[in-house]
């Protein structure tokens, strides 16, 4: 695991990255073809910090490298792991990167493929005024 120490303290993608890697059951068979797929999704907040889940639907063990970069290309966090049908969770410390866009790359060693995700945080303020008849 390589971490750019200059930015690590600044962003501190909670390398605690909730490294909860656990194996999930293999998906339905598709005639013997191994078609690895990745999915990164926002699953909610924990301790007021965003948590993302990475699902890897590969059927054959592979080695993956996941890298979080800021909008300027600086490496903020990187991790390598092996397995098949994995799920990993990452908790970001949002106060350290604010509203800056992040890019997440997921690279497969066996298939030499790379999936890139963009994380954009936005805020909206909604004010509603209601008038209700009481009597």
Coordinates of N, CA, C and O in Angstrom, one line a residue:
X1 N 0.8 -1.2 0.0 CA 0.0 0.0 0.0 C 0.9 1.2 0.0 O 1.7 1.4 0.8
X2 N 0.7 2.1 -1.0 CA 1.4 3.3 -1.1 C 0.6 4.5 -0.8 O -0.5 4.6 -1.4
X3 N 1.0 5.4 0.0 CA 0.2 6.5 0.4 C 1.0 7.8 0.2 O 2.2 7.8 0.7
X4 N 0.5 8.8 -0.5 CA 1.2 10.0 -0.7 C 1.0 10.8 0.6 O 0.0 11.4 0.9
X5 N 2.1 10.8 1.5 CA 2.0 11.3 2.8 C 1.7 12.8 2.9 O 1.1 13.3 3.8
X6 N 2.0 13.5 1.8 CA 1.8 15.0 1.8 C 0.3 15.2 1.8 O -0.2 16.2 2.4
X7 N -0.5 14.4 1.2 CA -1.9 14.6 1.1 C -2.7 13.7 2.0 O -3.9 14.0 2.3
X8 N -2.1 12.7 2.5 CA -2.8 11.8 3.4 C -3.4 12.4 4.6 O -4.6 12.2 4.9
X9 N -2.6 13.2 5.3 CA -3.1 13.9 6.5 C -4.2 14.9 6.1 O -5.2 15.1 6.9
X10 N -4.1 15.5 4.9 CA -5.1 16.5 4.5 C -6.4 15.8 4.2 O -7.4 16.3 4.6
X11 N -6.4 14.7 3.6 CA -7.7 14.1 3.2 C -8.0 12.9 4.1 O -9.2 12.7 4.4
X12 N -7.1 12.2 4.5 CA -7.3 11.1 5.4 C -8.5 10.3 5.1 O -9.5 10.2 5.9
X13 N -8.6 9.7 3.9 CA -9.7 8.9 3.6 C -9.7 7.8 4.6 O -9.0 6.8 4.4
X14 N -10.3 8.0 5.6 CA -10.3 7.1 6.8 C -9.8 5.8 6.4 O -10.5 4.9 6.1
X15 N -8.5 5.7 6.3 CA -7.8 4.5 5.9 C -8.3 3.4 6.8 O -8.1 2.2 6.5
X16 N -8.9 3.7 7.7 CA -9.8 2.9 8.5 C -10.8 2.4 7.4 O -11.6 1.6 7.6
X17 N -10.6 3.1 6.2 CA -11.4 2.9 5.0 C -12.4 1.7 5.2 O -12.7 1.0 4.3
X18 N -12.8 1.7 6.4 CA -13.7 0.6 6.8 C -13.3 -0.6 6.0 O -14.1 -1.2 5.4
X19 N -12.0 -0.9 6.1 CA -11.5 -2.1 5.3 C -12.2 -3.3 5.8 O -11.6 -4.3 6.1
X20 N -13.5 -3.2 5.7 CA -14.3 -4.4 6.0 C -14.5 -5.1 4.6 O -15.4 -5.0 3.9
X21 N -13.5 -5.9 4.3 CA -13.6 -6.7 3.1 C -14.2 -8.1 3.5 O -13.7 -8.7 4.4
X22 N -15.3 -8.4 2.9 CA -15.8 -9.7 3.1 C -16.4 -10.3 1.9 O -16.8 -9.6 1.0
X23 N -16.3 -11.6 1.8 CA -16.7 -12.3 0.6 C -18.2 -12.4 0.5 O -18.9 -12.6 1.5
X24 N -18.7 -12.2 -0.6 CA -20.2 -12.4 -0.9 C -20.4 -13.6 -1.7 O -19.5 -14.0 -2.5
X25 N -21.6 -14.1 -1.8 CA -21.8 -15.3 -2.6 C -21.6 -15.0 -4.1 O -21.8 -13.9 -4.5
X26 N -21.2 -16.0 -4.8 CA -20.9 -15.8 -6.3 C -22.2 -15.6 -7.0 O -23.3 -16.2 -6.6
X27 N -22.2 -14.7 -8.0 CA -23.4 -14.4 -8.7 C -23.8 -15.5 -9.6 O -23.1 -16.5 -9.8
X28 N -25.0 -15.4 -10.3 CA -25.5 -16.5 -11.2 C -24.5 -16.8 -12.3 O -23.8 -15.9 -12.8
X29 N -24.5 -18.0 -12.7 CA -23.5 -18.4 -13.8 C -24.0 -17.9 -15.1 O -25.2 -17.9 -15.4
X30 N -23.0 -17.5 -15.9 CA -23.4 -17.0 -17.3 C -22.7 -17.9 -18.3 O -22.0 -17.3 -19.2
X31 N -22.8 -19.2 -18.2 CA -22.2 -20.1 -19.2 C -20.7 -20.2 -19.1 O -20.1 -20.4 -20.1
X32 N -20.1 -20.0 -18.0 CA -18.7 -20.2 -17.8 C -17.9 -18.9 -18.1 O -16.7 -18.9 -17.9
X33 N -18.5 -17.9 -18.7 CA -17.8 -16.7 -19.0 C -17.5 -15.9 -17.7 O -18.4 -15.8 -16.9
X34 N -16.3 -15.4 -17.6 CA -16.0 -14.5 -16.5 C -16.0 -13.1 -16.9 O -15.1 -12.6 -17.6
X35 N -17.0 -12.4 -16.5 CA -17.2 -11.0 -16.9 C -17.2 -10.1 -15.7 O -18.2 -9.8 -15.1
X36 N -15.9 -9.7 -15.2 CA -15.9 -9.0 -14.0 C -16.5 -7.6 -14.1 O -16.4 -6.9 -15.1
X37 N -17.2 -7.3 -13.0 CA -17.9 -6.0 -13.0 C -17.7 -5.3 -11.7 O -17.6 -6.0 -10.7
X38 N -17.6 -4.0 -11.7 CA -17.4 -3.3 -10.4 C -18.6 -2.3 -10.3 O -19.2 -1.9 -11.3
X39 N -18.9 -2.0 -9.1 CA -19.9 -1.0 -8.8 C -19.5 -0.2 -7.5 O -19.2 -0.8 -6.5
X40 N -19.5 1.1 -7.6 CA -19.2 1.9 -6.5 C -20.4 2.8 -6.2 O -20.9 3.4 -7.1
X41 N -20.9 2.7 -5.0 CA -22.2 3.4 -4.7 C -22.1 4.0 -3.3 O -21.4 3.5 -2.4
X42 N -22.8 5.1 -3.1 CA -22.9 5.8 -1.8 C -24.0 5.0 -1.0 O -25.1 4.8 -1.5
X43 N -23.6 4.6 0.2 CA -24.6 3.8 1.0 C -25.1 4.6 2.2 O -25.9 4.0 2.9
X44 N -24.6 5.8 2.5 CA -25.1 6.5 3.6 C -24.0 7.2 4.4 O -22.8 7.3 3.9
X45 N -24.3 7.7 5.5 CA -23.3 8.4 6.4 C -23.1 7.6 7.7 O -24.1 7.0 8.2
X46 N -21.9 7.6 8.2 CA -21.6 7.1 9.5 C -20.8 8.1 10.2 O -19.8 8.6 9.7
X47 N -21.2 8.5 11.4 CA -20.6 9.6 12.1 C -20.4 10.8 11.3 O -19.4 11.5 11.3
X48 N -21.5 11.2 10.5 CA -21.5 12.3 9.7 C -20.5 12.3 8.6 O -20.1 13.4 8.0
X49 N -20.0 11.1 8.2 CA -19.0 11.0 7.1 C -19.6 10.1 6.0 O -20.3 9.1 6.4
X50 N -19.4 10.4 4.7 CA -20.0 9.6 3.7 C -19.3 8.2 3.6 O -18.1 8.1 3.8
X51 N -20.1 7.2 3.4 CA -19.6 5.8 3.3 C -19.9 5.3 1.9 O -21.1 5.4 1.4
X52 N -18.9 4.7 1.2 CA -19.1 4.2 -0.1 C -18.8 2.7 -0.1 O -18.0 2.2 0.6
X53 N -19.6 2.0 -1.0 CA -19.4 0.5 -1.0 C -18.9 0.1 -2.4 O -19.6 0.5 -3.4
X54 N -17.9 -0.6 -2.5 CA -17.4 -1.1 -3.8 C -17.7 -2.6 -3.9 O -17.3 -3.4 -3.0
X55 N -18.4 -3.0 -4.9 CA -18.8 -4.4 -5.1 C -18.0 -4.9 -6.3 O -18.0 -4.3 -7.4
X56 N -17.4 -6.0 -6.2 CA -16.7 -6.7 -7.3 C -17.3 -8.0 -7.6 O -17.3 -8.9 -6.7
X57 N -17.9 -8.1 -8.7 CA -18.7 -9.3 -9.1 C -17.9 -10.3 -9.9 O -18.4 -11.0 -10.7
X58 N -16.6 -10.3 -9.6 CA -15.7 -11.3 -10.4 C -15.9 -12.7 -9.8 O -16.1 -12.8 -8.6
X59 N -15.8 -13.7 -10.6 CA -16.0 -15.1 -10.2 C -14.6 -15.8 -9.9 O -14.6 -16.8 -9.2
X60 N -13.6 -15.2 -10.5 CA -12.3 -15.8 -10.4 C -11.4 -14.8 -9.5 O -11.5 -13.6 -9.7
X61 N -10.6 -15.4 -8.6 CA -9.8 -14.5 -7.8 C -8.9 -13.6 -8.6 O -8.4 -14.0 -9.6
X62 N -8.9 -12.4 -8.3 CA -8.1 -11.3 -9.0 C -7.5 -10.4 -7.9 O -7.9 -10.4 -6.8
X63 N -6.5 -9.6 -8.4 CA -5.9 -8.6 -7.5 C -6.4 -7.3 -8.0 O -6.3 -7.0 -9.2
X64 N -6.9 -6.4 -7.1 CA -7.4 -5.1 -7.4 C -6.6 -4.0 -6.7 O -6.2 -4.2 -5.6
X65 N -6.5 -2.9 -7.4 CA -5.9 -1.7 -6.8 C -7.0 -0.6 -6.8 O -7.5 -0.3 -7.9
X66 N -7.3 -0.1 -5.7 CA -8.3 1.0 -5.6 C -7.5 2.3 -5.2 O -6.7 2.3 -4.2
X67 N -7.7 3.3 -6.0 CA -7.0 4.6 -5.7 C -7.9 5.8 -5.7 O -8.7 5.9 -6.6
X68 N -7.9 6.6 -4.7 CA -8.7 7.8 -4.6 C -7.7 9.0 -4.9 O -6.6 9.1 -4.3
X69 N -8.2 9.8 -5.8 CA -7.4 11.0 -6.2 C -8.3 12.2 -6.1 O -9.5 12.2 -6.3
X70 N -7.6 13.4 -5.8 CA -8.4 14.6 -5.8 C -8.5 15.1 -7.2 O -8.0 14.5 -8.1
X71 N -9.1 16.3 -7.3 CA -9.4 16.8 -8.7 C -8.1 17.3 -9.4 O -8.2 17.5 -10.6
X72 N -7.0 17.3 -8.7 CA -5.8 17.7 -9.3 C -4.9 16.5 -9.6 O -3.8 16.7 -10.1
X73 N -5.4 15.3 -9.3 CA -4.7 14.1 -9.6 C -3.8 13.6 -8.5 O -3.1 12.6 -8.7
X74 N -3.7 14.3 -7.4 CA -2.9 13.8 -6.3 C -3.5 12.6 -5.6 O -4.7 12.5 -5.4
X75 N -2.7 11.6 -5.4 CA -3.1 10.3 -4.8 C -3.4 10.6 -3.3 O -2.5 11.1 -2.6
X76 N -4.6 10.3 -2.9 CA -5.0 10.5 -1.5 C -5.0 9.3 -0.7 O -4.8 9.3 0.5
X77 N -5.3 8.2 -1.3 CA -5.4 6.9 -0.7 C -5.3 5.8 -1.7 O -5.9 5.9 -2.8
X78 N -4.6 4.7 -1.5 CA -4.6 3.6 -2.4 C -4.5 2.3 -1.5 O -3.9 2.3 -0.4
X79 N -5.1 1.2 -2.1 CA -5.1 -0.1 -1.4 C -5.1 -1.2 -2.4 O -5.7 -1.0 -3.5
X80 N -4.5 -2.3 -2.1 CA -4.5 -3.5 -2.9 C -5.2 -4.6 -2.1 O -4.9 -4.7 -0.9
X81 N -6.0 -5.4 -2.8 CA -6.5 -6.6 -2.2 C -6.9 -7.6 -3.2 O -7.0 -7.4 -4.4
X82 N -7.0 -8.9 -2.8 CA -7.2 -10.0 -3.7 C -8.5 -10.7 -3.3 O -8.9 -10.7 -2.1
X83 N -9.2 -11.3 -4.2 CA -10.3 -12.1 -3.9 C -11.3 -12.2 -5.1 O -11.0 -11.7 -6.1
X84 N -12.4 -12.9 -4.8 CA -13.5 -13.0 -5.8 C -14.8 -12.7 -5.1 O -15.0 -13.0 -3.9
X85 N -15.6 -12.0 -5.8 CA -16.9 -11.6 -5.2 C -16.8 -10.8 -4.0 O -17.4 -11.1 -3.0
X86 N -15.9 -9.8 -4.0 CA -15.6 -9.0 -2.7 C -16.5 -7.8 -2.6 O -17.0 -7.2 -3.6
X87 N -16.7 -7.3 -1.4 CA -17.3 -6.1 -1.1 C -16.4 -5.3 -0.1 O -16.0 -5.9 0.9
X88 N -16.1 -4.1 -0.4 CA -15.3 -3.3 0.5 C -16.0 -2.0 0.7 O -16.7 -1.4 -0.2
X89 N -15.9 -1.4 1.9 CA -16.5 -0.2 2.3 C -15.4 0.8 2.6 O -14.4 0.5 3.2
X90 N -15.6 2.1 2.2 CA -14.7 3.2 2.4 C -15.4 4.3 3.0 O -16.5 4.8 2.5
X91 N -14.9 4.9 4.2 CA -15.5 6.0 4.8 C -14.6 7.2 4.5 O -13.4 7.1 4.9
X92 N -15.1 8.3 4.0 CA -14.3 9.5 3.7 C -14.5 10.5 4.7 O -15.6 10.7 5.3
X93 N -13.4 11.2 5.1 CA -13.5 12.3 6.0 C -13.8 13.6 5.2 O -12.9 14.2 4.7
X94 N -15.1 13.9 5.0 CA -15.5 14.9 4.1 C -15.0 16.3 4.4 O -14.8 17.1 3.6
X95 N -14.8 16.6 5.7 CA -14.3 17.9 6.1 C -12.9 18.2 5.6 O -12.5 19.3 5.4
X96 N -12.2 17.1 5.2 CA -10.8 17.3 4.8 C -10.7 17.6 3.3 O -9.7 18.2 2.8
X97 N -11.7 17.3 2.5 CA -11.7 17.6 1.1 C -12.8 18.5 0.6 O -12.9 18.9 -0.5
X98 N -13.7 18.8 1.5 CA -14.8 19.8 1.2 C -15.7 19.3 0.1 O -16.1 18.2 0.0
X99 N -15.9 20.3 -0.9 CA -16.7 20.0 -2.0 C -15.9 19.6 -3.2 O -16.5 19.5 -4.3
X100 N -14.6 19.3 -3.1 CA -13.8 19.0 -4.2 C -14.2 17.6 -4.8 O -14.6 16.7 -4.0
X101 N -14.1 17.5 -6.1 CA -14.5 16.2 -6.7 C -13.4 15.2 -6.5 O -12.2 15.6 -6.5
X102 N -13.7 14.0 -6.4 CA -12.7 12.9 -6.2 C -12.9 11.9 -7.3 O -14.0 11.7 -7.8
X103 N -11.8 11.3 -7.7 CA -11.9 10.2 -8.7 C -11.4 9.0 -8.1 O -10.4 9.0 -7.3
X104 N -12.1 7.9 -8.3 CA -11.7 6.6 -7.8 C -11.5 5.6 -8.9 O -12.3 5.5 -9.8
X105 N -10.3 5.0 -9.0 CA -10.0 4.1 -10.0 C -9.9 2.7 -9.4 O -9.3 2.5 -8.3
X106 N -10.5 1.7 -10.1 CA -10.4 0.3 -9.7 C -9.8 -0.4 -10.8 O -10.3 -0.5 -11.9
X107 N -8.6 -1.0 -10.5 CA -7.8 -1.6 -11.6 C -7.7 -3.1 -11.3 O -7.3 -3.5 -10.2
X108 N -8.0 -3.9 -12.3 CA -7.9 -5.4 -12.2 C -6.5 -5.8 -12.7 O -6.2 -5.4 -13.8
X109 N -5.8 -6.6 -12.0 CA -4.5 -7.1 -12.5 C -4.7 -8.1 -13.5 O -4.0 -8.1 -14.6
X110 N -5.6 -9.1 -13.3 CA -5.7 -10.2 -14.3 C -6.2 -9.8 -15.6 O -5.8 -10.2 -16.7
X111 N -7.3 -8.9 -15.7 CA -7.9 -8.5 -16.9 C -7.3 -7.2 -17.5 O -7.6 -6.8 -18.6
X112 N -6.4 -6.6 -16.7 CA -5.8 -5.3 -17.0 C -6.9 -4.3 -17.5 O -6.7 -3.5 -18.4
X113 N -8.0 -4.2 -16.7 CA -9.0 -3.2 -17.0 C -9.1 -2.2 -15.8 O -8.7 -2.6 -14.7
X114 N -9.5 -1.0 -16.1 CA -9.6 0.0 -15.1 C -11.0 0.6 -15.2 O -11.4 1.0 -16.3
X115 N -11.7 0.7 -14.1 CA -13.0 1.4 -14.0 C -12.7 2.7 -13.2 O -12.0 2.7 -12.2
X116 N -13.3 3.8 -13.7 CA -13.1 5.1 -13.0 C -14.4 5.7 -12.6 O -15.4 5.7 -13.4
X117 N -14.5 6.1 -11.3 CA -15.7 6.7 -10.8 C -15.4 8.1 -10.3 O -14.3 8.4 -9.9
X118 N -16.4 9.0 -10.4 CA -16.2 10.4 -9.9 C -17.2 10.6 -8.8 O -18.4 10.2 -8.9
X119 N -16.7 11.1 -7.7 CA -17.5 11.4 -6.5 C -17.6 12.9 -6.4 O -16.6 13.6 -6.3
X120 N -18.8 13.4 -6.6 CA -19.1 14.9 -6.5 C -20.1 15.1 -5.4 O -21.2 14.5 -5.4
X121 N -19.7 16.0 -4.5 CA -20.6 16.3 -3.4 C -21.3 17.6 -3.6 O -20.6 18.6 -4.1
X122 N -22.6 17.7 -3.4 CA -23.3 18.9 -3.6 C -24.2 19.1 -2.4 O -24.7 18.2 -1.8
X123 N -24.5 20.4 -2.1 CA -25.4 20.8 -1.0 C -26.6 21.5 -1.6 O -26.4 22.2 -2.6
X124 N -27.7 21.3 -1.0 CA -28.9 22.1 -1.4 C -29.6 22.5 -0.2 O -29.6 21.8 0.8
X125 N -30.1 23.7 -0.3 CA -30.8 24.3 0.8 C -32.3 24.5 0.4 O -32.5 25.2 -0.6
X126 N -33.2 23.9 1.1 CA -34.6 24.0 0.7 C -35.3 24.6 1.9 O -35.2 24.2 3.0
X127 N -36.0 25.7 1.6 CA -36.8 26.3 2.6 C -38.3 26.3 2.2 O -38.6 26.6 1.1
X128 N -39.1 25.8 3.1 CA -40.5 25.7 2.8 C -41.3 26.5 3.8 O -41.0 26.4 5.0
X129 N -42.3 27.1 3.4 CA -43.2 27.9 4.3 C -44.6 27.3 4.0 O -45.1 27.3 2.9
X130 N -45.2 26.9 5.1 CA -46.6 26.4 5.0 C -47.5 27.2 5.8 O -47.2 27.7 6.9
X131 N -48.7 27.5 5.3 CA -49.7 28.2 6.0 C -50.9 27.2 6.2 O -51.4 26.7 5.2
X132 N -51.2 26.9 7.5 CA -52.3 26.0 7.7 C -53.4 26.7 8.5 O -53.1 27.4 9.5
X133 N -54.6 26.4 8.2 CA -55.8 27.0 9.0 C -55.9 26.2 10.3 O -56.0 24.9 10.3
X134 N -55.9 26.9 11.4 CA -56.0 26.2 12.7 C -57.4 26.1 13.1 O -57.8 25.1 13.7
X135 N -58.2 27.1 13.0 CA -59.6 27.1 13.4 C -60.5 27.5 12.3 O -60.3 28.3 11.4

